[in-house]
CSV table of N, CA, C and O in Angstrom, one decimal:
chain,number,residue,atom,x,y,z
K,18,UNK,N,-13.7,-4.0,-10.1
K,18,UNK,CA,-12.6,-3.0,-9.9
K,18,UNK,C,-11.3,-3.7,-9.8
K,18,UNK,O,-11.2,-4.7,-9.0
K,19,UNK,N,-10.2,-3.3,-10.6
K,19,UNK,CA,-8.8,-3.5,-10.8
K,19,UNK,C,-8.5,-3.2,-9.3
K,19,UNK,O,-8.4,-2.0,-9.0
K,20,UNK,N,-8.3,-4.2,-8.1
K,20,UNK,CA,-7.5,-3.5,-7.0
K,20,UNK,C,-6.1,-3.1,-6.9
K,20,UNK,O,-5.7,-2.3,-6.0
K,21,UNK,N,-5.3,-3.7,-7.7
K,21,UNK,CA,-4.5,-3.4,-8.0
K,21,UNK,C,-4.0,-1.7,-8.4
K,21,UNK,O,-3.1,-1.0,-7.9
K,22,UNK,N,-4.6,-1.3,-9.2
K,22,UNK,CA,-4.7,-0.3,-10.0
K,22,UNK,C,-5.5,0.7,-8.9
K,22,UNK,O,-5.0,1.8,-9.0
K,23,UNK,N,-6.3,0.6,-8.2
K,23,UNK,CA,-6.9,1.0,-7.0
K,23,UNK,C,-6.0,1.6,-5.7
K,23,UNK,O,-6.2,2.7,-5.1
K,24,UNK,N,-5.1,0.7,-5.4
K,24,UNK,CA,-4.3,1.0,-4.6
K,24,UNK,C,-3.4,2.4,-5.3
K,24,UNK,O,-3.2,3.5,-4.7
K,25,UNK,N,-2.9,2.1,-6.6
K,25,UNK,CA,-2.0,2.8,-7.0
K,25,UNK,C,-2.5,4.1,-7.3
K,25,UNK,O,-1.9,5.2,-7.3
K,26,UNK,N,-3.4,4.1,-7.5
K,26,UNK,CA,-4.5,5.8,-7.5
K,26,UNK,C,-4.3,6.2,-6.2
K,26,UNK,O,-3.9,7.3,-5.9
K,27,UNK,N,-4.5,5.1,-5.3
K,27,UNK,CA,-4.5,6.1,-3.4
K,27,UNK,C,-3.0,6.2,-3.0
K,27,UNK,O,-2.7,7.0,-2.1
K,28,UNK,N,-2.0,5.5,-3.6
K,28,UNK,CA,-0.7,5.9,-3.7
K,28,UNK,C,-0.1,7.2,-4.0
K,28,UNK,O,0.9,7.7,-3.4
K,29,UNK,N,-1.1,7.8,-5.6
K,29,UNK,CA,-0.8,8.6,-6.6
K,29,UNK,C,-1.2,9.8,-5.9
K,29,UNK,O,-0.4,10.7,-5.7
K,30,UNK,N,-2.6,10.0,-5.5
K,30,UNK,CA,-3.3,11.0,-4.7
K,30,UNK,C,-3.0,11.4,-3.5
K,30,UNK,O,-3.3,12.5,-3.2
K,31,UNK,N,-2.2,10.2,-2.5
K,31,UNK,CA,-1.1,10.7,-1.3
K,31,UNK,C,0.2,11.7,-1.7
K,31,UNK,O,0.6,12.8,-1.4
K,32,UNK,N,0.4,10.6,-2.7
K,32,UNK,CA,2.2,11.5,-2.8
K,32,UNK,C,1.7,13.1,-3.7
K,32,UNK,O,2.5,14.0,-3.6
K,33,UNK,N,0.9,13.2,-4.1
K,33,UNK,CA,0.2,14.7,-5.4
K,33,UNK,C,0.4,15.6,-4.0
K,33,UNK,O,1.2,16.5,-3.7
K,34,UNK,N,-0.9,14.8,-3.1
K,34,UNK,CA,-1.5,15.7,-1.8
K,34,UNK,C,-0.1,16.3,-1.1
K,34,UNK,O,-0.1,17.4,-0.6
K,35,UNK,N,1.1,15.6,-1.0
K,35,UNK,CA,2.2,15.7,-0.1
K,35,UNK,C,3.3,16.5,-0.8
K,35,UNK,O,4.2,17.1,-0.2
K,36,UNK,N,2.9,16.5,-2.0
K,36,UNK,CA,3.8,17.5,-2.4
K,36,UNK,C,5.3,16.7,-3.4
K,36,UNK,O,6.2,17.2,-4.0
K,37,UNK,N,5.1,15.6,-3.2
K,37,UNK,CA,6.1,14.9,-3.2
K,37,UNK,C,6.1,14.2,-4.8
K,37,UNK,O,5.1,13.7,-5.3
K,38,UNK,N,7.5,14.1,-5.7
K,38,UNK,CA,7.6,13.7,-7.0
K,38,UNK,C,7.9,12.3,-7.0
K,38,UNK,O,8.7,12.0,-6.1
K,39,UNK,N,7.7,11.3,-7.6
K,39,UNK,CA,7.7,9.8,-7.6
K,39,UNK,C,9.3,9.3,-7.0
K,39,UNK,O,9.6,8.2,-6.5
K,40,UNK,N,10.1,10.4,-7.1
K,40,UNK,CA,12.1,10.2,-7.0
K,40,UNK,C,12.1,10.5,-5.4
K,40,UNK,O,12.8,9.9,-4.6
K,41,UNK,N,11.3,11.3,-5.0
K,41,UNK,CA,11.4,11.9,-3.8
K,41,UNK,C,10.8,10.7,-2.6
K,41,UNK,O,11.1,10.1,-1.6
K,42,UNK,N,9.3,10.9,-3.7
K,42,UNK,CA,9.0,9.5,-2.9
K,42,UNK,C,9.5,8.1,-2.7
K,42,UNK,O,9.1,7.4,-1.7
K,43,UNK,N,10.1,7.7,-3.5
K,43,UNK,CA,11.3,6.5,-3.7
K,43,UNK,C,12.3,6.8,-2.5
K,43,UNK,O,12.5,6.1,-1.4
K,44,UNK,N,12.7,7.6,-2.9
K,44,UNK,CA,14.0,8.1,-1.4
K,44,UNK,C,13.3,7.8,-0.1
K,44,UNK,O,13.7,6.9,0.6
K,45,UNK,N,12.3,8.4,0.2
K,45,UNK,CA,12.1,8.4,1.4
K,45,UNK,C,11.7,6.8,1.6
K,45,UNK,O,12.3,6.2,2.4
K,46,UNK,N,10.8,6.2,1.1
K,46,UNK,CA,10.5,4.9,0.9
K,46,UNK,C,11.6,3.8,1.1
K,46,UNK,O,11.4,2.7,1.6
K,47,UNK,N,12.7,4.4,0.5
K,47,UNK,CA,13.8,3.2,0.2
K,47,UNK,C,13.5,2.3,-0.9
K,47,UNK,O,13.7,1.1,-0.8
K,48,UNK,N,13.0,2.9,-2.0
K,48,UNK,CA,12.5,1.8,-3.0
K,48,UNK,C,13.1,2.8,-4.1
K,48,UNK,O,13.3,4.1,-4.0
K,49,UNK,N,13.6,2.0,-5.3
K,49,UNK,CA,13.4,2.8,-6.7
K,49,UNK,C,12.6,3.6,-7.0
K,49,UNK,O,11.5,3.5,-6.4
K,50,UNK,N,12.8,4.7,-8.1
K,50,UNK,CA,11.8,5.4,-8.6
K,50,UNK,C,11.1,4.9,-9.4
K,50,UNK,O,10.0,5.4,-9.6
K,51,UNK,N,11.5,3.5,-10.1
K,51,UNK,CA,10.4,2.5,-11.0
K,51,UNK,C,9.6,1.7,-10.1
K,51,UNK,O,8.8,0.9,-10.4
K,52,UNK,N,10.0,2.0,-8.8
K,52,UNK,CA,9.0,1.0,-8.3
K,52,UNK,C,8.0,1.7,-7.7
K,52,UNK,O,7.4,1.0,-6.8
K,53,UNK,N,7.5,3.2,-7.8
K,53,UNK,CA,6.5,3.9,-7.2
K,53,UNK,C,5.8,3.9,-8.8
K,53,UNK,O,4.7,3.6,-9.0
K,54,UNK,N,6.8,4.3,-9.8
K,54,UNK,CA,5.8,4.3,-11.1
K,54,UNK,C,5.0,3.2,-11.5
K,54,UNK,O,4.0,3.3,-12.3
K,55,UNK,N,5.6,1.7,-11.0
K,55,UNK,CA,4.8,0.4,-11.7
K,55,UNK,C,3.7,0.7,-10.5
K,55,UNK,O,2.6,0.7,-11.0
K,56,UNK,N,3.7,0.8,-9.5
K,56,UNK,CA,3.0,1.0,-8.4
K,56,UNK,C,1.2,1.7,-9.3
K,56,UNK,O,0.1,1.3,-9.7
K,57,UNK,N,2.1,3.0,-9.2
K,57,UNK,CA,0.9,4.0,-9.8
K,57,UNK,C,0.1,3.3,-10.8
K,57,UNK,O,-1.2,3.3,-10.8
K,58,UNK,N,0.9,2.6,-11.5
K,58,UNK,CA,0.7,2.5,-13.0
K,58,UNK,C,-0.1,1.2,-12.9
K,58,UNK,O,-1.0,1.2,-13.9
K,59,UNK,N,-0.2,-0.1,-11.9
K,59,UNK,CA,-1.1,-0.8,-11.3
K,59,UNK,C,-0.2,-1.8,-11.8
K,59,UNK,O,-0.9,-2.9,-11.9
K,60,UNK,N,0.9,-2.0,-12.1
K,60,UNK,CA,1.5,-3.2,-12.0
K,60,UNK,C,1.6,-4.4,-11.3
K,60,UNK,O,2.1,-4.2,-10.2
K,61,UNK,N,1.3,-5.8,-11.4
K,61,UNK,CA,0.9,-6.9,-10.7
K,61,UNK,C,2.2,-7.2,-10.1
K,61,UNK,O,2.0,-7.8,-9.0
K,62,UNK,N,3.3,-7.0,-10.2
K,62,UNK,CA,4.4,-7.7,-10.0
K,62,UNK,C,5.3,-6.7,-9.5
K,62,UNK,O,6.4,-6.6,-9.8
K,63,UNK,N,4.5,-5.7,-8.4
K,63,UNK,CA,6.0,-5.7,-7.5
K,63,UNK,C,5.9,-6.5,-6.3
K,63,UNK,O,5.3,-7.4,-5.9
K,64,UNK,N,6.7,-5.7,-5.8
K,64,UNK,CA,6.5,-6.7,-4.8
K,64,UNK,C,6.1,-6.4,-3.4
K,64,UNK,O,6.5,-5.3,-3.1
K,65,UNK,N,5.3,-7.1,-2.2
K,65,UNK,CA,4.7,-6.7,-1.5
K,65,UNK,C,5.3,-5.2,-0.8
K,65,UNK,O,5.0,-4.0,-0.8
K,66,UNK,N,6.4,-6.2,0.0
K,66,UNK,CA,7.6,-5.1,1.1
K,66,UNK,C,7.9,-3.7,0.4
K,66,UNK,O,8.4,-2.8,1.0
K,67,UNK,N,7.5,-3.7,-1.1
K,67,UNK,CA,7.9,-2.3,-1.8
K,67,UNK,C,6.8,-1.7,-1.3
K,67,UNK,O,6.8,-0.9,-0.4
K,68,UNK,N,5.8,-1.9,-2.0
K,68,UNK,CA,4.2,-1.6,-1.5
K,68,UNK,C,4.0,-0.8,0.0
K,68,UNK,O,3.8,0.3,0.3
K,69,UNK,N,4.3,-2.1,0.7
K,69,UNK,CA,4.5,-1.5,2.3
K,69,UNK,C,5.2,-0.7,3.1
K,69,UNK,O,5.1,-0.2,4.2
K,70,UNK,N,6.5,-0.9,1.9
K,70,UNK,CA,7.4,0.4,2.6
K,70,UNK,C,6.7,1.9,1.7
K,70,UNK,O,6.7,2.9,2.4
K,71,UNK,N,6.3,1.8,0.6
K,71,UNK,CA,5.8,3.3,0.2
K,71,UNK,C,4.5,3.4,1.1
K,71,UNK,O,4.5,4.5,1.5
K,72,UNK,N,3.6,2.8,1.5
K,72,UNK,CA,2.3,3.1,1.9
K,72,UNK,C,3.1,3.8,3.8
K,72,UNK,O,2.8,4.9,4.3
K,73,UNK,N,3.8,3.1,4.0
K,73,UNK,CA,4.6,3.4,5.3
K,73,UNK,C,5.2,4.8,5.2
K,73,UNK,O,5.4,5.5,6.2
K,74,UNK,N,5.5,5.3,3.8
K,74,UNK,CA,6.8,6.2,3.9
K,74,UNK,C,5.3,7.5,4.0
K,74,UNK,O,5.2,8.6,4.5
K,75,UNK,N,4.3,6.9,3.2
K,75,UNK,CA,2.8,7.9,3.1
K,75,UNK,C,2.0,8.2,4.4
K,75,UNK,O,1.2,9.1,4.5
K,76,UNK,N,2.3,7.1,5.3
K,76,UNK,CA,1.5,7.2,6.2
K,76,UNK,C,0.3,6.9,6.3
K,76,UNK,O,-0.4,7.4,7.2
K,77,UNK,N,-0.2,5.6,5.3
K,77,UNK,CA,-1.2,5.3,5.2
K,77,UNK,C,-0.7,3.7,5.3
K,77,UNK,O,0.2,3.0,4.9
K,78,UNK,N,-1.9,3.3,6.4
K,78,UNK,CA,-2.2,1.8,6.6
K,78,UNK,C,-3.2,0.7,6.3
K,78,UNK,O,-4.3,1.3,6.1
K,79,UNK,N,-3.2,-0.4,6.3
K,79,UNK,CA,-3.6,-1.4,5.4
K,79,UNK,C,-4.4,-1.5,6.9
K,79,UNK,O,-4.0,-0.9,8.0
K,80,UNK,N,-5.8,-2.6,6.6
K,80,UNK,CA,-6.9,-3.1,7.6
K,80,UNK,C,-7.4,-4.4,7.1
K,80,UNK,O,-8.3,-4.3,6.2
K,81,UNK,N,-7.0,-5.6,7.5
K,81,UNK,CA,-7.5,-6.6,7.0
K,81,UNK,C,-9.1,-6.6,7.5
K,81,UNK,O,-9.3,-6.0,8.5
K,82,UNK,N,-10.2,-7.1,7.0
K,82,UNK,CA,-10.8,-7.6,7.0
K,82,UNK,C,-11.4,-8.5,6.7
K,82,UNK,O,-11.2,-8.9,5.6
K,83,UNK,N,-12.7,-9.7,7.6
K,83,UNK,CA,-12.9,-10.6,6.7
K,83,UNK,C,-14.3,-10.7,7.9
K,83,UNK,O,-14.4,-10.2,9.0
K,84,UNK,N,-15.2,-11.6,7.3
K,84,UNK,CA,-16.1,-11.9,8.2
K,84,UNK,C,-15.6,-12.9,9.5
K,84,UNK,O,-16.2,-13.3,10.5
K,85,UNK,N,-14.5,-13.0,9.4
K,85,UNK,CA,-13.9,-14.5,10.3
K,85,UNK,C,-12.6,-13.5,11.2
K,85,UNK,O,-11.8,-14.2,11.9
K,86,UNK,N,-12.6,-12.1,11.2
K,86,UNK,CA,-11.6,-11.3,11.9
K,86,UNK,C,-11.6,-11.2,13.3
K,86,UNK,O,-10.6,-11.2,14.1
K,87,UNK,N,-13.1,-11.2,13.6
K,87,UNK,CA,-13.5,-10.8,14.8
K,87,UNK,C,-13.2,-12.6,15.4
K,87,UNK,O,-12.0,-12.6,15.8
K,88,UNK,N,-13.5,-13.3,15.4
K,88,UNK,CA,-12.9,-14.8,15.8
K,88,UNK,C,-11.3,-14.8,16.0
K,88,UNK,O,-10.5,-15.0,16.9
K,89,UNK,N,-11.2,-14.2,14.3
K,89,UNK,CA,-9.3,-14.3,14.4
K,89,UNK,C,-9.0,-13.9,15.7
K,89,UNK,O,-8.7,-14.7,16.6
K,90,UNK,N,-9.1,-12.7,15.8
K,90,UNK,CA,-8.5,-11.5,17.1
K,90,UNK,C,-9.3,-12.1,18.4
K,90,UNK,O,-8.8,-11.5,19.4
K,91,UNK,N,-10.0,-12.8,18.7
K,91,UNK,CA,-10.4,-13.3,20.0
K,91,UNK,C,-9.1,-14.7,19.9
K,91,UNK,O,-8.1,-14.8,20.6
K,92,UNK,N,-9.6,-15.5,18.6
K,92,UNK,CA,-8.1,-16.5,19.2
K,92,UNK,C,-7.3,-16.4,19.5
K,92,UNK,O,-6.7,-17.1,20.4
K,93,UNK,N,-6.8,-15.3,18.8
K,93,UNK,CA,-5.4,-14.8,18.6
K,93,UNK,C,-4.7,-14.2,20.1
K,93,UNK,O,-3.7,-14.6,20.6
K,94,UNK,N,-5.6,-13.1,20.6
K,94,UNK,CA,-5.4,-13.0,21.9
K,94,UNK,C,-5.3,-13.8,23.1
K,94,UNK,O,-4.7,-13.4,24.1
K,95,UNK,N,-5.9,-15.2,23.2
K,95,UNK,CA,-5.7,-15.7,23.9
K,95,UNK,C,-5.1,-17.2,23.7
K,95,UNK,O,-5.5,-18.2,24.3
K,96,UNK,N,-3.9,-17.0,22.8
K,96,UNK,CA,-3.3,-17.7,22.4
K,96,UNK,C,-1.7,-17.3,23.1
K,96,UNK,O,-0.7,-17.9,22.9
């Protein structure tokens, strides 16, 4: 699976669900309207902070995981 192109479908299916047109969602985002369309469209090359300010403006958040998280978050805390 293209993750790229992945994300921009759960992008596509937030802003549909919301009511909201790619210009509208730019606005609120603070990003261009080309930069929600390369988004959708699965473009490699925007750039992250665009990404995370649209996923932010949707209301949808990112979850790292990895087999080595649960370690991370114990170091991490008591660091």
């Amino acid at each position: 699976m293209n993750y790229i192109q992945h994300i921009g479908d759960i992008i596509k299916y937030h802003r549909k669900k919301a009511g909201l047109s790619q210009k509208s969602l730019a606005d609120i985002a603070g990003v261009g309207k080309t930069v929600v369309f390369d988004i959708e469209k699965g473009k490699e090359t925007v750039q992250f902070k665009s990404i995370l300010n649209v996923l932010k403006a949707l209301n949808i958040s990112i979850e790292l995981n990895s087999p080595l998280m649960e370690k991370y978050n114990t170091e991490y805390e008591n660091s």
